[in-house]
PDB file of C-alpha atoms in Angstrom:
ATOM      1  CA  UNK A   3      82.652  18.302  89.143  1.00 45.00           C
ATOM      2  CA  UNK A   4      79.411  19.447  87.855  1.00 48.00           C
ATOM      3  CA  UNK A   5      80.085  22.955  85.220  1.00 50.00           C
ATOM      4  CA  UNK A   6      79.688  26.516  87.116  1.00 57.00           C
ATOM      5  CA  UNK A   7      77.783  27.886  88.624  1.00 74.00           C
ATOM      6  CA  UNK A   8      76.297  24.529  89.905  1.00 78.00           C
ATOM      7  CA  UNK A   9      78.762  23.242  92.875  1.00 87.00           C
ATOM      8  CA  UNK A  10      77.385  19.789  93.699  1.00 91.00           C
ATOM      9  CA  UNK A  11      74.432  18.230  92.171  1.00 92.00           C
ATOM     10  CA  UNK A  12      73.572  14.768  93.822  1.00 95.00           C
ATOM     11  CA  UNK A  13      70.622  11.915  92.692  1.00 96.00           C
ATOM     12  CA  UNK A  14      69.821   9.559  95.946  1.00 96.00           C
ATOM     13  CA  UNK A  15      67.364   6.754  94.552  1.00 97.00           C
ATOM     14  CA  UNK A  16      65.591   4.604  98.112  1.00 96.00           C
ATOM     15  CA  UNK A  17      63.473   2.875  99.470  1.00 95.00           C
ATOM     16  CA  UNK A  18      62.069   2.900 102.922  1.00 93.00           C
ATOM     17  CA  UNK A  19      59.889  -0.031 105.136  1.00 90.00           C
ATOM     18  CA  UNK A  20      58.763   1.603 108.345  1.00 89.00           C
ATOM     19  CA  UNK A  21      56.231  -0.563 111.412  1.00 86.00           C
ATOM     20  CA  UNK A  22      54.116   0.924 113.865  1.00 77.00           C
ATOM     21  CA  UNK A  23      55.853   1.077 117.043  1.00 77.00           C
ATOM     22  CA  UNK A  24      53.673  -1.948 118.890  1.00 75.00           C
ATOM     23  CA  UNK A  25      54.734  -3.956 115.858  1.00 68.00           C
ATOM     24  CA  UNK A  26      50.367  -4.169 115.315  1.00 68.00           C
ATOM     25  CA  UNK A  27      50.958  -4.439 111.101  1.00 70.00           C
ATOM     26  CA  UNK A  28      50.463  -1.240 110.515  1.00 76.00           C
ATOM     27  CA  UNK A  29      53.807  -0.461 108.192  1.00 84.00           C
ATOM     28  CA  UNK A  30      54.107   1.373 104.669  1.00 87.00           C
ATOM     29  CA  UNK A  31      56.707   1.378 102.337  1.00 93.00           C
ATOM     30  CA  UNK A  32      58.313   4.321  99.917  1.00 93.00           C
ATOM     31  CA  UNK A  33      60.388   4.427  97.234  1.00 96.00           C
ATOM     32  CA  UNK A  34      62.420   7.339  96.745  1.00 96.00           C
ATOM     33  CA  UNK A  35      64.065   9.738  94.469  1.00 97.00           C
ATOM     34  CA  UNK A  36      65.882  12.483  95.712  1.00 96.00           C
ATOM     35  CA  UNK A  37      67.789  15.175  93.901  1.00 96.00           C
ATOM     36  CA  UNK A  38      70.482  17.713  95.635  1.00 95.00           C
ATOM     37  CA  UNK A  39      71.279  20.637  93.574  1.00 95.00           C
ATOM     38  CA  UNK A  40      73.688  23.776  95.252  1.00 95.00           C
ATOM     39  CA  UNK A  41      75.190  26.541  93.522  1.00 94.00           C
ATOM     40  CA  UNK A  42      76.746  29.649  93.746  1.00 92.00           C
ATOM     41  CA  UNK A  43      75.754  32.825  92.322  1.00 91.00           C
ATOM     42  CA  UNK A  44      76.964  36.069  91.615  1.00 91.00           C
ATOM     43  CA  UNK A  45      77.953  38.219  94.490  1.00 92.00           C
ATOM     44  CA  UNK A  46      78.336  35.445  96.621  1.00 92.00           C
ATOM     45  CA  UNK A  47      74.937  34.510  97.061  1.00 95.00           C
ATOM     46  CA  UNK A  48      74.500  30.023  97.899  1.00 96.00           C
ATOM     47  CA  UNK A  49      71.330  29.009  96.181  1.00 96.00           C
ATOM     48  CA  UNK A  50      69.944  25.031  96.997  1.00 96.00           C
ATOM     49  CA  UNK A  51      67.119  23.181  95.149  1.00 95.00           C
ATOM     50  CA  UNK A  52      66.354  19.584  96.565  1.00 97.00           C
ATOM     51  CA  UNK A  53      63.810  17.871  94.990  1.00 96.00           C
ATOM     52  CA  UNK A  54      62.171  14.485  97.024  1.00 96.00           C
ATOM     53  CA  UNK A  55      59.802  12.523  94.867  1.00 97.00           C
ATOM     54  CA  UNK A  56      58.427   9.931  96.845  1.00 95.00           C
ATOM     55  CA  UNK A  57      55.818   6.823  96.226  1.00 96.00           C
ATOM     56  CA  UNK A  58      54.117   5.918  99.613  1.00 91.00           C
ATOM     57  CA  UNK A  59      52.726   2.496  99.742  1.00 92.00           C
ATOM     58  CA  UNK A  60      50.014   1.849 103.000  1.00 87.00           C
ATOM     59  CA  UNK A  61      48.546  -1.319 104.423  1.00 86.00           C
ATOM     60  CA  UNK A  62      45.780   0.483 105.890  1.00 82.00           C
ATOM     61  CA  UNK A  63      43.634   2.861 103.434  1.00 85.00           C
ATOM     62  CA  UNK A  64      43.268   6.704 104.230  1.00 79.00           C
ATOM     63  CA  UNK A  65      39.961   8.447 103.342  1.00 80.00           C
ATOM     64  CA  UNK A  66      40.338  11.173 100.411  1.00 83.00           C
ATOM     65  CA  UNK A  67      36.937  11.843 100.577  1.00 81.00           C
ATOM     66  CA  UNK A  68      33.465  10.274 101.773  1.00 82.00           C
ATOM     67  CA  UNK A  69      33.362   6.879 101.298  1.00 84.00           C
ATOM     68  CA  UNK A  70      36.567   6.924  98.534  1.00 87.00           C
ATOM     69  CA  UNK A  71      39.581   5.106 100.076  1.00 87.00           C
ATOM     70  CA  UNK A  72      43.416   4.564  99.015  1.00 89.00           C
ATOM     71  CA  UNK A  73      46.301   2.751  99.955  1.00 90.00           C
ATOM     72  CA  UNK A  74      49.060   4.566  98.290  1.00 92.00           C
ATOM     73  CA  UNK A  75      49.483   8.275  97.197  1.00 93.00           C
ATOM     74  CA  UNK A  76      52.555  10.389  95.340  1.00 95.00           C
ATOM     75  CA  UNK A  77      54.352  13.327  96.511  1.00 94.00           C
ATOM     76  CA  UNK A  78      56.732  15.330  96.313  1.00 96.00           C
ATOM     77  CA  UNK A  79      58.549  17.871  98.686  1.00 95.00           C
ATOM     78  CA  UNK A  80      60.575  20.887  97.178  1.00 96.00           C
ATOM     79  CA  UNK A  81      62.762  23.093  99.083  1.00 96.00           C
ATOM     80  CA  UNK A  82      64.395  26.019  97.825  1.00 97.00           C
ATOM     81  CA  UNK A  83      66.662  28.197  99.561  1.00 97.00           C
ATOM     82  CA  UNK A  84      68.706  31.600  99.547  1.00 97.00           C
ATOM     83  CA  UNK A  85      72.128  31.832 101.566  1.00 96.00           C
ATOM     84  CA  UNK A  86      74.470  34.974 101.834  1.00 97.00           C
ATOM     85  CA  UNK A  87      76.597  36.035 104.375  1.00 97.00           C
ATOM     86  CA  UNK A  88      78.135  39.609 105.177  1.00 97.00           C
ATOM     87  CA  UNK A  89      81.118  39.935 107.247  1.00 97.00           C
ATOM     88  CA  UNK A  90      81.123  42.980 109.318  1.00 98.00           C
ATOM     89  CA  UNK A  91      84.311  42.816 111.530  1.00 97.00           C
ATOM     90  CA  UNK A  92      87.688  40.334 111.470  1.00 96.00           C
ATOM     91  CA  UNK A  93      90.571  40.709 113.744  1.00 95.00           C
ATOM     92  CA  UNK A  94      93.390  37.992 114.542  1.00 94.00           C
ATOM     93  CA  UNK A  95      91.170  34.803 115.494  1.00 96.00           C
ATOM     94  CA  UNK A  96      87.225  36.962 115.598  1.00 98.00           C
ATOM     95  CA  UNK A  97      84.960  37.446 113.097  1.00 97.00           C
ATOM     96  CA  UNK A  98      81.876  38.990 113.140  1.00 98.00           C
ATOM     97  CA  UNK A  99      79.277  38.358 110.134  1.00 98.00           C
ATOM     98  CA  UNK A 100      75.569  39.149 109.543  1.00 98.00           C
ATOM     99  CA  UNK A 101      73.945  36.117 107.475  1.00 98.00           C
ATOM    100  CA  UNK A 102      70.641  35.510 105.699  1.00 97.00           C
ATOM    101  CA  UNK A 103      68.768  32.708 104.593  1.00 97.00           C
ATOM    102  CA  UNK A 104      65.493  31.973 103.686  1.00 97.00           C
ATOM    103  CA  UNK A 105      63.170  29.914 100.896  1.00 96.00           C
ATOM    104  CA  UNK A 106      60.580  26.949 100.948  1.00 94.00           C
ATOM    105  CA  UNK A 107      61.268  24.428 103.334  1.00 91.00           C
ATOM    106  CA  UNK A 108      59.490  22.412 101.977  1.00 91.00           C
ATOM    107  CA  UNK A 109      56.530  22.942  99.437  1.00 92.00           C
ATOM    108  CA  UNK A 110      55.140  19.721  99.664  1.00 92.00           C
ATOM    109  CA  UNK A 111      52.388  18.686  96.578  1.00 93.00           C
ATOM    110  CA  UNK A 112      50.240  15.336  97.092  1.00 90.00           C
ATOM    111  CA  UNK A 113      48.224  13.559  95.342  1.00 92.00           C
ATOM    112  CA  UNK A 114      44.796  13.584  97.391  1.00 88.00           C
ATOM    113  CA  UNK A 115      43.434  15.639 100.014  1.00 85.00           C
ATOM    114  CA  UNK A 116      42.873  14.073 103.406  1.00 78.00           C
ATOM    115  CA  UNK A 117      38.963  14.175 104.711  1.00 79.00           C
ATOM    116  CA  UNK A 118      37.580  13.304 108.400  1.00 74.00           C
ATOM    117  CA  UNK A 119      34.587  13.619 110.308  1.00 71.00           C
ATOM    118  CA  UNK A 120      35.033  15.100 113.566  1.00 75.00           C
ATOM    119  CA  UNK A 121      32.855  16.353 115.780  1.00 77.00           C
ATOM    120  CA  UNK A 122      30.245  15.620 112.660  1.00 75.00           C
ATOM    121  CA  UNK A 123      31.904  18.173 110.854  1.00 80.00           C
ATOM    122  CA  UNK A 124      33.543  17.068 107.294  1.00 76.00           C
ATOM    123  CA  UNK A 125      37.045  18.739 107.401  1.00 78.00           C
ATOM    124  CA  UNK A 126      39.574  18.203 104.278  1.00 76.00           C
ATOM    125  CA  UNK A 127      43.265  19.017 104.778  1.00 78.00           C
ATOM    126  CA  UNK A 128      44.664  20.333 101.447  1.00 82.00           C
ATOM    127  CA  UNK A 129      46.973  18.576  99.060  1.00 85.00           C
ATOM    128  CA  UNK A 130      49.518  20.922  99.097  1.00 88.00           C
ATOM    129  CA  UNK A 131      51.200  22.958 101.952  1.00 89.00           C
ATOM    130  CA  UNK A 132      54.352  24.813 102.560  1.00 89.00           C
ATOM    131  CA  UNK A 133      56.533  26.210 105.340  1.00 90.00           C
ATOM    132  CA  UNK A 134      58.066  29.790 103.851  1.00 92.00           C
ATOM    133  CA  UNK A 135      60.541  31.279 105.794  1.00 95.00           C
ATOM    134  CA  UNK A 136      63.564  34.310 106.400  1.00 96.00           C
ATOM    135  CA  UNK A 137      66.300  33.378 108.816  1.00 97.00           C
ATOM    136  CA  UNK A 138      68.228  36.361 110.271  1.00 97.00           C
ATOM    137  CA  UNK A 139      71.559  36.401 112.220  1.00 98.00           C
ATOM    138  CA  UNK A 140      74.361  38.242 113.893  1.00 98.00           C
ATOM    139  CA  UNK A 141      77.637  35.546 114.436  1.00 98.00           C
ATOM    140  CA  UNK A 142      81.113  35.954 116.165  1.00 98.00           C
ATOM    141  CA  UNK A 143      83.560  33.352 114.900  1.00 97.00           C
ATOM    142  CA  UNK A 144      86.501  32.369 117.344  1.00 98.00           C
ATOM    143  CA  UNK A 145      88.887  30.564 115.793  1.00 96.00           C
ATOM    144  CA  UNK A 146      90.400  28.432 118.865  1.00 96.00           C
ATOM    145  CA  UNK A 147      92.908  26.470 116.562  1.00 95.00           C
ATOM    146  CA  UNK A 148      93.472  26.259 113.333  1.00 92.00           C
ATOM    147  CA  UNK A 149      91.076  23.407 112.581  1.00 95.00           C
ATOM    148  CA  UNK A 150      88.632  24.203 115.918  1.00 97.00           C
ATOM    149  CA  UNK A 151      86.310  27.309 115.677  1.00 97.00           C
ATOM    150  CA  UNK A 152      83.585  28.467 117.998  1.00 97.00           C
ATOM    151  CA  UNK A 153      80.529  29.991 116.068  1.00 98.00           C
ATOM    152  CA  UNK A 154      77.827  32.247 118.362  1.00 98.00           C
ATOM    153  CA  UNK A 155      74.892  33.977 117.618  1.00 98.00           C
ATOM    154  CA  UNK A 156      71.465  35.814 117.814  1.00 98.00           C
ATOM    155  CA  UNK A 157      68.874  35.504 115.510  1.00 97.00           C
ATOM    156  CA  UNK A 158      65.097  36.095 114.535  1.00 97.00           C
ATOM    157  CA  UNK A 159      62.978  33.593 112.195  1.00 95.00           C
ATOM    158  CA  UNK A 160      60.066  34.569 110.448  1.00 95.00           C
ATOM    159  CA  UNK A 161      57.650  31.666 109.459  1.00 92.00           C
ATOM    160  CA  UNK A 162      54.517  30.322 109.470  1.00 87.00           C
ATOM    161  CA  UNK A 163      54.922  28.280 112.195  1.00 82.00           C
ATOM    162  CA  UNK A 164      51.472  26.784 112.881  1.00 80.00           C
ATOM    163  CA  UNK A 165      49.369  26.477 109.900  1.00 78.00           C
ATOM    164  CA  UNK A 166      51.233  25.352 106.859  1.00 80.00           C
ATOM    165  CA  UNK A 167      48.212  23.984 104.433  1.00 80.00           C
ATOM    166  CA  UNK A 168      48.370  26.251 100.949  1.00 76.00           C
ATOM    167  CA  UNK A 169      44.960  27.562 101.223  1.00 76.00           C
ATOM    168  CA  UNK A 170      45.430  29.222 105.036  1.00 78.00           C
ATOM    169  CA  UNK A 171      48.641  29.125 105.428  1.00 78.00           C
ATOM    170  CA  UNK A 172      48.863  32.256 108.562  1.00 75.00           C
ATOM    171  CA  UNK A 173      49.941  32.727 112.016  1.00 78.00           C
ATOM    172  CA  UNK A 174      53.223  34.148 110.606  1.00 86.00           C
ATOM    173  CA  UNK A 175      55.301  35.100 113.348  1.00 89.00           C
ATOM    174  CA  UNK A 176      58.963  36.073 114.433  1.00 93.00           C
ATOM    175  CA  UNK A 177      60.982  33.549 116.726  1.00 94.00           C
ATOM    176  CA  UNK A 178      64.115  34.536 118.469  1.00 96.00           C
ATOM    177  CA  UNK A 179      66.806  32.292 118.538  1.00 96.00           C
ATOM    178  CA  UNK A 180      70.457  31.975 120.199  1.00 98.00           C
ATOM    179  CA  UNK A 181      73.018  29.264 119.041  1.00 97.00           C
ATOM    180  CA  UNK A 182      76.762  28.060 119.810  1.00 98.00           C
ATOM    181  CA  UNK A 183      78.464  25.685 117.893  1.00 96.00           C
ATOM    182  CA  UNK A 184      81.790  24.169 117.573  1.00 96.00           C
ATOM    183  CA  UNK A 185      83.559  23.550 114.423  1.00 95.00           C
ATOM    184  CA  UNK A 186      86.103  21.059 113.860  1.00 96.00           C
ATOM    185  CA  UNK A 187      88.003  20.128 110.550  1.00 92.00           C
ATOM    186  CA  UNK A 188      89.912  17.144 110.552  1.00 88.00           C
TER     187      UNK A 188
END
C-alpha cells in the first residue's frame, strides 16, 4: 500500500517484437518502461499520471530530415487525467450521477521530427503532439443484483479530434456519445 493520497502506484518494465503483417522483414522492437500512478484528492476528486518511456528499435530507417536517416528513436507518452463524479439522485436500486473527466491523453514527446516529400512539397510532422480533452456525462445506475449493475448514459466529448501535432493542434470539436454497460463483481 503506497502512503495517502497516492492509491496504487505500479512500474511495468517490457519489451515488445512486432512483424509486418506479410511477414516481408519489416519488424521493430521496443523496450519499455511504464509507470501507473492514481490518487485521490481532496473532495473526492481521482487524479492518474502514467508515464510510458519507450526505446523503438527499426530495421528500416525513417527520414528526420533531407538526406539524414535513423533506425531507432525515444519517446515518451504522458497522460494525465482528472476524475470526479457528482451524484444527483439515489433511490432503492437507481442512481443517477453527473461525472467529469478530462486531461492529456497522451502528450507524446519524440526524439526527431518526421520529413517527406509529397507532391514535391517538404512536409515535417512535429516531435511532439497531444490529444487534450473534457469528457462530460449524465449516468443512471441499476443495480440488478447485488454484484450485477447496469450503468447508462449520455455524454459530450470535447477534443481535438483530427489534428493532434503541438504546433496546430485545432479542429476542436464536441462529440456526442451514448453508452450501456454491465457491471459484474465476482
Amino acid at each position: 500500500m503506497v502512503g495517502a493520497p497516492f492509491t496504487d502506484f505500479k512500474i511495468a518494465p517490457g519489451f515488445r517484437h512486432t512483424m509486418a503483417k506479410d511477414n516481408g522483414g519489416g519488424y521493430s522492437n521496443r523496450a519499455i518502461l511504464n509507470t501507473y500512478t492514481f490518487m485521490k484528492l481532496p473532495l473526492g476528486i481521482g487524479f492518474e499520471n502514467n508515464l510510458y518511456l519507450r526505446q523503438d528499435f527499426y530495421n528500416h530507417d525513417f527520414e528526420k530530415a533531407p538526406n539524414q536517416y535513423e533506425d531507432k528513436e525515444f519517446a515518451v507518452d504522458f497522460e494525465s487525467y482528472i476524475y470526479k463524479s457528482f451524484p444527483l439522485y439515489e433511490m432503492n436500486k437507481v442512481a443517477f450521477s453527473l461525472n467529469f473527466e478530462g486531461g492529456y491523453d497522451p502528450y507524446t514527446f519524440r526524439q526527431y521530427e518526421r520529413y517527406a516529400m509529397k507532391d514535391g512539397v517538404a512536409k515535417y510532422t512535429d516531435k511532439n503532439s497531444y490529444s487534450l480533452y473534457t469528457l462530460v456525462d449524465v449516468s443512471m445506475a441499476y443495480k440488478i443484483t447485488d454484484a450485477v449493475t447496469l450503468t447508462t448514459g449520455i455524454a459530450a466529448e470535447y477534443r481535438n479530434w483530427d489534428i493532434q501535432e503541438e504546433s496546430r493542434a485545432k479542429n476542436w470539436r464536441w462529440q456526442p456519445q451514448a453508452f450501456a454497460m454491465l457491471e459484474t463483481k465476482f
